[in-house]
Amino acid sequence: MEQQELGIYVHIPFCKQKCYYCDFVSYSNKCEQVENYINAIKKEISSYDFNKYNVTTIYIGGGTPSYINSKQIKSILELIKAKLKNNKKKFEDIEITIEVNPGTVTEEKLHDYKETGINRISIGLQSAQDELLKQIGRIHTYQQFLDTYKLVKEIGFENINVDLMIGLPNQTIENLKQSLNEIIKLNPNHISVYSLIIEEGTPIAKLLDEEKIQLPEEEQERRMYWYVKNFLELNGYNHYEISNFAKKGKESKHNMNCWKQEQYIGIGAAAHSYLNDIRYSNISNLEEYIKNIEENNIEKNRRIEEKQTIEDKKNEFMMLGFRKIEGVDISKFKERFIDNPIFLYREKLNKLVEEGLIEIDLNNIRLTNKGLNLANQVFEEFI
């Protein structure tokens, strides 16, 4: 039997300072736990048998993975490498990404990353305007980003993503144009552009409630999105997923595999996994996560979110497929589920076509431009 492809995600939940919009499980006040946490992560990695799979991607996210000692990142990857000695894909050919933030990266850290096999760096910029960065609680300036980018290039990393955000408080189209013009001068091969989402309980939600900040109108935010799309496409970037743009062949394999409904294992507190048709996550309480592992109760950390039926899988395949600009691949759906999605979902699809949200050709079912603006309405049909 052919080995199934697998991604590995490692969650590092430590930060120098939590951004005002951040709703992820991350901590800026628990540095004394880093060593215990890294030991716990390594024990969790050791509990998995990866021989049944062909691991093709590894992603280290956070938090801010570049905030902690790079020797600790090295030790995690060395353990994974040892566990993958029989892997079909050679370790040096696996896409290995780490998220870094300006203000937390040094030359020594980057050398350690390079040495240990990391070959893709994702840098959190968000905006080229210092005043906007300050308003969302980022710890760095634009100049620090430029210094980090330069260092990353000098040390020999070619595969680089830059994160940008739209819909920020007081952000104008002019700000966005300036950010994009600055970024393309650097010529990264991947750019992710996310809309600011206000999550309940975050400092930015409080500032909004108190009317201390003002967000752009929805129409303005959509104008920003379409400006980004047109600008990046004109400058040689392929818009391959709702929020992602890449030079040819430089799409994020890790994310693409998630959108193709491939399997992945999440390591660490609050990390999510998708394995054998089951979606599960680790508990988010840091101390409890560590304690359970120290007491050899790894299973106590896991919470099953969903055991998928075949109908669940089909619906999810559609929903994830619509995130990709090329849309749902009809032949891949048939290959995986036998059914023809055009027939299976004929009522939903007819409705969405009539509403102008999707279009269908011989090979794919994809969002229209109107559908890109109203993607959640399409997703809701398949939840």
Coordinates of C-alpha atoms in Angstrom, one line a residue:
M1 CA 0.0 0.0 0.0
E2 CA 1.3 3.4 -1.0
Q3 CA 2.2 5.7 1.9
Q4 CA -0.1 8.6 2.5
E5 CA 1.3 12.1 2.4
L6 CA 1.5 13.9 5.7
G7 CA 2.3 17.4 6.9
I8 CA 3.7 18.2 10.4
Y9 CA 2.8 21.4 12.2
V10 CA 4.7 22.5 15.4
H11 CA 3.2 25.2 17.6
I12 CA 5.5 27.5 19.5
P13 CA 3.2 29.7 21.6
F14 CA 5.7 32.3 22.9
C15 CA 6.0 35.9 21.9
K16 CA 7.8 39.0 23.0
Q17 CA 4.5 40.9 23.0
K18 CA 1.1 39.8 21.9
C19 CA -0.3 41.8 19.0
Y20 CA -3.6 43.6 19.7
Y21 CA -5.6 41.6 17.2
C22 CA -4.1 38.2 18.1
D23 CA -6.6 35.5 19.1
F24 CA -4.2 32.6 18.7
V25 CA -3.0 30.6 21.7
S26 CA 0.2 32.5 22.5
Y27 CA 1.9 34.0 25.6
S28 CA 4.2 36.9 26.2
N29 CA 4.5 36.2 30.0
K30 CA 5.5 32.5 30.3
C31 CA 9.1 32.4 29.2
E32 CA 10.1 30.4 32.2
Q33 CA 8.0 27.5 30.6
V34 CA 9.9 27.4 27.3
E35 CA 12.4 24.6 28.2
N36 CA 9.7 22.4 29.8
Y37 CA 7.4 23.0 26.8
I38 CA 10.2 22.1 24.3
N39 CA 10.8 18.9 26.2
A40 CA 7.1 18.1 26.1
I41 CA 6.9 18.8 22.4
K42 CA 9.8 16.4 21.8
K43 CA 8.0 13.7 23.8
E44 CA 4.9 14.2 21.8
I45 CA 6.9 13.9 18.5
S46 CA 8.4 10.7 19.8
S47 CA 4.9 9.2 20.5
Y48 CA 4.1 9.2 16.7
D49 CA 5.1 6.6 14.2
F50 CA 5.8 8.5 11.0
N51 CA 6.9 5.3 9.1
K52 CA 3.3 4.8 7.8
Y53 CA 3.4 8.2 6.0
N54 CA 5.4 10.1 3.5
V55 CA 6.1 13.4 5.3
T56 CA 6.3 16.2 2.7
T57 CA 6.0 19.4 4.7
I58 CA 7.0 20.7 8.2
Y59 CA 5.6 24.1 9.4
I60 CA 6.8 25.8 12.6
G61 CA 4.3 28.5 13.6
G62 CA 3.2 30.4 16.6
G63 CA 3.3 32.7 18.6
T64 CA 6.7 33.8 17.4
P65 CA 9.0 30.8 16.8
S66 CA 11.9 33.1 16.2
Y67 CA 11.5 34.5 19.7
I68 CA 12.9 31.4 21.5
N69 CA 16.4 30.1 21.4
S70 CA 17.2 28.7 17.9
K71 CA 19.1 25.7 19.5
Q72 CA 15.6 24.6 20.8
I73 CA 14.2 24.8 17.3
K74 CA 17.2 22.9 16.1
S75 CA 16.6 20.1 18.7
I76 CA 13.0 19.7 17.6
L77 CA 13.9 19.4 13.9
E78 CA 16.8 17.0 14.6
L79 CA 14.4 14.7 16.4
I80 CA 11.9 14.9 13.5
K81 CA 14.7 14.2 11.1
A82 CA 15.8 11.1 13.1
K83 CA 12.2 9.9 13.1
L84 CA 12.0 10.3 9.3
K85 CA 15.1 8.3 8.3
N86 CA 12.9 5.9 6.3
N87 CA 10.8 8.6 4.8
K88 CA 10.1 8.4 1.0
K89 CA 10.9 12.1 0.5
K90 CA 14.4 13.0 1.6
F91 CA 14.6 15.4 4.5
E92 CA 16.4 18.1 2.5
D93 CA 13.6 18.0 -0.1
I94 CA 10.8 18.5 2.5
E95 CA 9.4 22.1 2.5
I96 CA 10.3 23.3 6.1
T97 CA 8.9 26.7 7.0
I98 CA 9.4 28.8 10.1
E99 CA 7.5 32.0 11.0
V100 CA 9.8 34.8 12.1
N101 CA 9.1 38.4 13.3
P102 CA 11.4 41.3 12.8
G103 CA 12.9 42.3 16.2
T104 CA 13.4 38.7 17.2
V105 CA 15.8 37.4 14.5
T106 CA 19.6 37.4 14.7
E107 CA 22.3 36.1 12.3
E108 CA 23.0 33.3 14.7
K109 CA 19.4 32.1 14.7
L110 CA 19.1 32.2 10.9
H111 CA 22.4 30.2 10.6
D112 CA 20.9 27.6 13.0
Y113 CA 17.7 27.4 10.9
K114 CA 19.6 27.0 7.7
E115 CA 21.9 24.3 9.2
T116 CA 19.0 22.3 10.6
G117 CA 17.2 22.1 7.2
I118 CA 14.7 25.0 7.3
N119 CA 14.3 26.2 3.7
R120 CA 11.4 28.6 3.8
I121 CA 11.0 31.7 5.9
S122 CA 7.7 33.5 6.6
I123 CA 8.2 37.1 7.8
G124 CA 5.4 38.9 9.6
L125 CA 5.5 42.5 8.3
Q126 CA 1.8 43.5 8.1
S127 CA 2.4 47.1 6.9
A128 CA 5.3 49.4 5.8
Q129 CA 3.9 52.3 7.9
D130 CA 5.4 52.4 11.5
E131 CA 2.3 54.3 12.8
L132 CA 0.0 51.5 11.6
L133 CA 2.3 48.8 13.1
K134 CA 2.2 50.6 16.4
Q135 CA -1.6 50.8 16.4
I136 CA -1.9 47.0 16.1
G137 CA 0.7 46.2 18.7
R138 CA 3.6 45.0 16.5
I139 CA 7.0 45.2 18.2
H140 CA 9.0 46.2 15.1
T141 CA 9.5 49.1 12.7
Y142 CA 9.6 48.9 8.9
Q143 CA 13.3 49.4 9.0
Q144 CA 13.7 46.4 11.3
F145 CA 11.7 44.3 8.8
L146 CA 14.1 45.5 6.0
D147 CA 17.1 44.6 8.1
T148 CA 15.6 41.1 8.8
Y149 CA 14.8 40.6 5.1
K150 CA 18.3 41.5 4.1
L151 CA 19.8 39.2 6.7
V152 CA 17.5 36.3 5.6
K153 CA 18.7 36.8 1.9
E154 CA 22.4 37.1 2.9
I155 CA 22.3 33.8 4.8
G156 CA 21.0 32.1 1.7
F157 CA 17.3 31.7 2.1
E158 CA 15.6 32.1 -1.3
N159 CA 12.1 30.8 -0.4
I160 CA 10.6 33.8 1.5
N161 CA 7.0 34.8 2.3
V162 CA 6.0 38.2 3.5
D163 CA 2.7 38.7 5.4
L164 CA 0.7 41.9 4.9
M165 CA -2.7 43.0 6.4
I166 CA -5.5 45.0 5.0
G167 CA -8.4 46.7 6.8
L168 CA -6.2 48.0 9.6
P169 CA -7.3 51.0 11.8
N170 CA -6.7 54.3 9.9
Q171 CA -5.2 52.4 6.9
T172 CA -5.7 54.1 3.5
I173 CA -5.4 52.9 0.0
E174 CA -2.3 55.1 -0.3
N175 CA -0.8 53.3 2.7
L176 CA -1.5 50.0 1.0
K177 CA 0.0 51.1 -2.3
Q178 CA 3.1 52.3 -0.6
S179 CA 3.5 48.9 1.3
L180 CA 3.0 46.9 -1.9
N181 CA 5.5 49.1 -3.9
E182 CA 8.1 48.6 -1.2
I183 CA 7.6 44.9 -0.9
I184 CA 7.8 44.1 -4.6
K185 CA 11.2 45.9 -4.8
L186 CA 12.4 43.1 -2.5
N187 CA 11.0 40.4 -4.8
P188 CA 9.9 37.8 -2.3
N189 CA 8.5 34.7 -4.0
H190 CA 5.4 34.6 -1.8
I191 CA 3.1 37.2 -0.3
S192 CA 0.1 36.5 2.0
V193 CA -2.5 39.2 2.4
Y194 CA -5.0 38.9 5.2
S195 CA -7.9 41.0 6.2
L196 CA -7.9 42.2 9.8
I197 CA -10.5 40.1 11.7
I198 CA -11.7 41.5 15.1
E199 CA -12.0 38.7 17.6
E200 CA -13.9 39.1 20.8
G201 CA -11.8 39.7 23.9
T202 CA -8.7 41.0 22.0
P203 CA -7.3 44.5 22.9
I204 CA -8.2 45.8 19.4
A205 CA -11.8 44.8 20.0
K206 CA -11.8 46.8 23.3
L207 CA -10.2 49.8 21.5
L208 CA -13.0 49.6 18.8
D209 CA -15.7 49.4 21.5
E210 CA -14.3 52.4 23.2
E211 CA -14.2 54.2 19.8
K212 CA -10.5 54.9 20.2
I213 CA -9.8 53.5 16.7
Q214 CA -11.8 53.4 13.5
L215 CA -11.7 50.7 10.9
P216 CA -12.1 51.3 7.2
E217 CA -15.6 50.8 5.8
E218 CA -16.3 47.4 4.4
E219 CA -16.4 48.8 0.8
Q220 CA -13.0 50.4 1.4
E221 CA -11.6 47.1 2.7
R222 CA -12.9 45.3 -0.5
R223 CA -11.3 48.0 -2.6
M224 CA -8.0 47.3 -0.8
Y225 CA -8.4 43.6 -1.6
W226 CA -9.0 44.1 -5.3
Y227 CA -6.1 46.6 -5.5
V228 CA -3.8 44.0 -3.9
K229 CA -5.0 41.3 -6.3
N230 CA -4.6 43.4 -9.5
F231 CA -1.3 44.9 -8.4
L232 CA 0.3 41.6 -7.5
E233 CA -1.0 39.8 -10.6
L234 CA 0.5 42.6 -12.8
N235 CA 3.8 42.1 -11.0
G236 CA 4.1 38.4 -11.7
Y237 CA 2.4 36.8 -8.7
N238 CA -0.1 34.1 -9.2
H239 CA -3.2 34.5 -7.0
Y240 CA -3.7 30.8 -6.1
E241 CA -5.7 31.0 -2.9
I242 CA -8.1 33.6 -1.4
S243 CA -5.3 35.3 0.7
N244 CA -2.1 34.0 -1.1
F245 CA 0.0 35.0 -4.0
A246 CA 3.2 33.3 -5.3
K247 CA 5.7 33.4 -8.1
K248 CA 5.3 30.3 -10.4
G249 CA 6.0 27.1 -8.5
K250 CA 6.5 28.8 -5.1
E251 CA 3.0 28.2 -3.7
S252 CA 3.1 27.1 0.0
K253 CA 3.0 23.3 -0.2
H254 CA 2.0 23.0 3.5
N255 CA -1.1 25.2 3.0
M256 CA -2.0 23.7 -0.3
N257 CA -2.0 20.3 1.2
C258 CA -4.5 21.5 3.9
W259 CA -6.8 22.9 1.2
K260 CA -6.5 19.6 -0.7
Q261 CA -7.7 17.8 2.4
E262 CA -4.4 16.0 3.0
Q263 CA -3.5 14.7 6.4
Y264 CA -1.4 16.6 9.0
I265 CA -0.3 16.2 12.6
G266 CA -0.2 19.2 15.0
I267 CA 2.4 19.1 17.7
G268 CA 2.2 21.3 20.8
A269 CA -0.5 23.1 22.9
A270 CA -3.6 24.0 20.9
A271 CA -2.2 22.4 17.7
H272 CA -4.8 20.8 15.4
S273 CA -4.5 17.5 13.5
Y274 CA -6.4 15.7 10.7
L275 CA -5.7 12.0 10.6
N276 CA -7.7 9.0 9.5
D277 CA -10.8 11.1 9.0
I278 CA -10.7 12.5 12.5
R279 CA -10.0 16.2 13.3
Y280 CA -8.6 16.6 16.8
S281 CA -6.7 19.2 18.7
N282 CA -4.4 19.4 21.8
I283 CA -5.7 21.3 24.8
S284 CA -4.7 25.0 24.9
N285 CA -3.7 25.2 28.6
L286 CA 0.1 25.3 28.5
E287 CA 0.8 24.0 32.0
E288 CA -1.8 21.2 31.7
Y289 CA -0.3 20.2 28.3
I290 CA 3.2 20.0 29.8
K291 CA 2.0 18.2 33.0
N292 CA 0.1 15.5 31.0
I293 CA 3.1 14.7 28.9
E294 CA 5.5 14.7 31.9
E295 CA 3.1 12.2 33.5
N296 CA 3.0 10.1 30.3
N297 CA -0.7 10.9 29.7
I298 CA -0.3 12.3 26.2
E299 CA -3.9 11.1 25.3
K300 CA -5.3 13.4 28.0
N301 CA -4.1 16.3 25.9
R302 CA -6.2 15.4 22.9
R303 CA -9.8 16.5 22.2
I304 CA -11.7 15.0 19.2
E305 CA -13.4 17.8 17.3
E306 CA -15.0 15.7 14.5
K307 CA -15.2 12.1 13.3
Q308 CA -16.0 12.6 9.6
T309 CA -18.5 10.6 7.7
I310 CA -18.1 10.3 4.0
E311 CA -20.7 13.1 3.5
D312 CA -18.7 15.3 5.9
K313 CA -15.6 14.7 3.8
K314 CA -17.3 15.5 0.5
N315 CA -18.7 18.8 1.9
E316 CA -15.4 19.8 3.4
F317 CA -13.6 18.9 0.1
M318 CA -15.9 21.4 -1.7
M319 CA -15.5 24.1 1.0
L320 CA -11.7 23.8 1.0
G321 CA -11.6 23.7 -2.8
F322 CA -13.4 27.0 -3.0
R323 CA -10.5 28.6 -1.1
K324 CA -8.3 27.9 -4.1
I325 CA -8.6 30.3 -7.0
E326 CA -8.7 27.4 -9.5
G327 CA -11.6 26.0 -7.4
V328 CA -12.8 22.5 -6.9
D329 CA -11.2 20.0 -9.2
I330 CA -14.1 17.9 -10.5
S331 CA -11.9 14.9 -11.6
K332 CA -10.2 14.8 -8.2
F333 CA -13.5 14.8 -6.4
K334 CA -14.7 11.9 -8.6
E335 CA -11.3 10.1 -8.0
R336 CA -11.7 10.4 -4.3
F337 CA -15.4 9.9 -3.8
I338 CA -16.7 8.3 -7.1
D339 CA -19.6 10.7 -7.2
N340 CA -19.8 13.6 -9.6
P341 CA -20.0 16.8 -7.6
I342 CA -22.0 18.6 -10.4
F343 CA -24.8 16.0 -9.9
L344 CA -24.4 15.5 -6.2
Y345 CA -24.7 19.2 -5.3
R346 CA -26.8 20.2 -8.3
E347 CA -29.3 22.2 -6.3
K348 CA -26.7 24.2 -4.3
L349 CA -24.6 24.8 -7.3
N350 CA -27.5 26.0 -9.5
K351 CA -28.5 28.4 -6.7
L352 CA -24.9 29.7 -6.4
V353 CA -24.5 30.0 -10.2
E354 CA -27.8 32.0 -10.3
E355 CA -26.5 34.3 -7.6
G356 CA -23.4 34.9 -9.6
L357 CA -21.1 33.5 -6.9
I358 CA -19.6 30.5 -8.7
E359 CA -18.9 29.4 -12.3
I360 CA -18.5 25.9 -13.7
D361 CA -16.5 24.6 -16.6
L362 CA -15.5 21.1 -17.7
N363 CA -12.7 20.8 -15.1
N364 CA -13.5 23.1 -12.2
I365 CA -16.1 24.8 -10.0
R366 CA -14.7 28.1 -8.8
L367 CA -15.7 31.4 -7.2
T368 CA -16.5 34.3 -9.5
N369 CA -15.1 37.8 -8.6
K370 CA -18.4 38.4 -6.8
G371 CA -17.9 35.1 -5.1
L372 CA -14.4 36.1 -3.9
N373 CA -16.1 39.1 -2.1
L374 CA -18.8 36.9 -0.6
A375 CA -16.8 33.6 -0.1
N376 CA -18.4 32.9 3.3
Q377 CA -21.8 32.7 1.7
V378 CA -20.5 30.0 -0.6
F379 CA -18.7 28.1 2.3
E380 CA -21.9 28.2 4.4
E381 CA -23.7 26.0 1.7
F382 CA -21.3 23.2 2.5
I383 CA -21.0 23.4 6.3

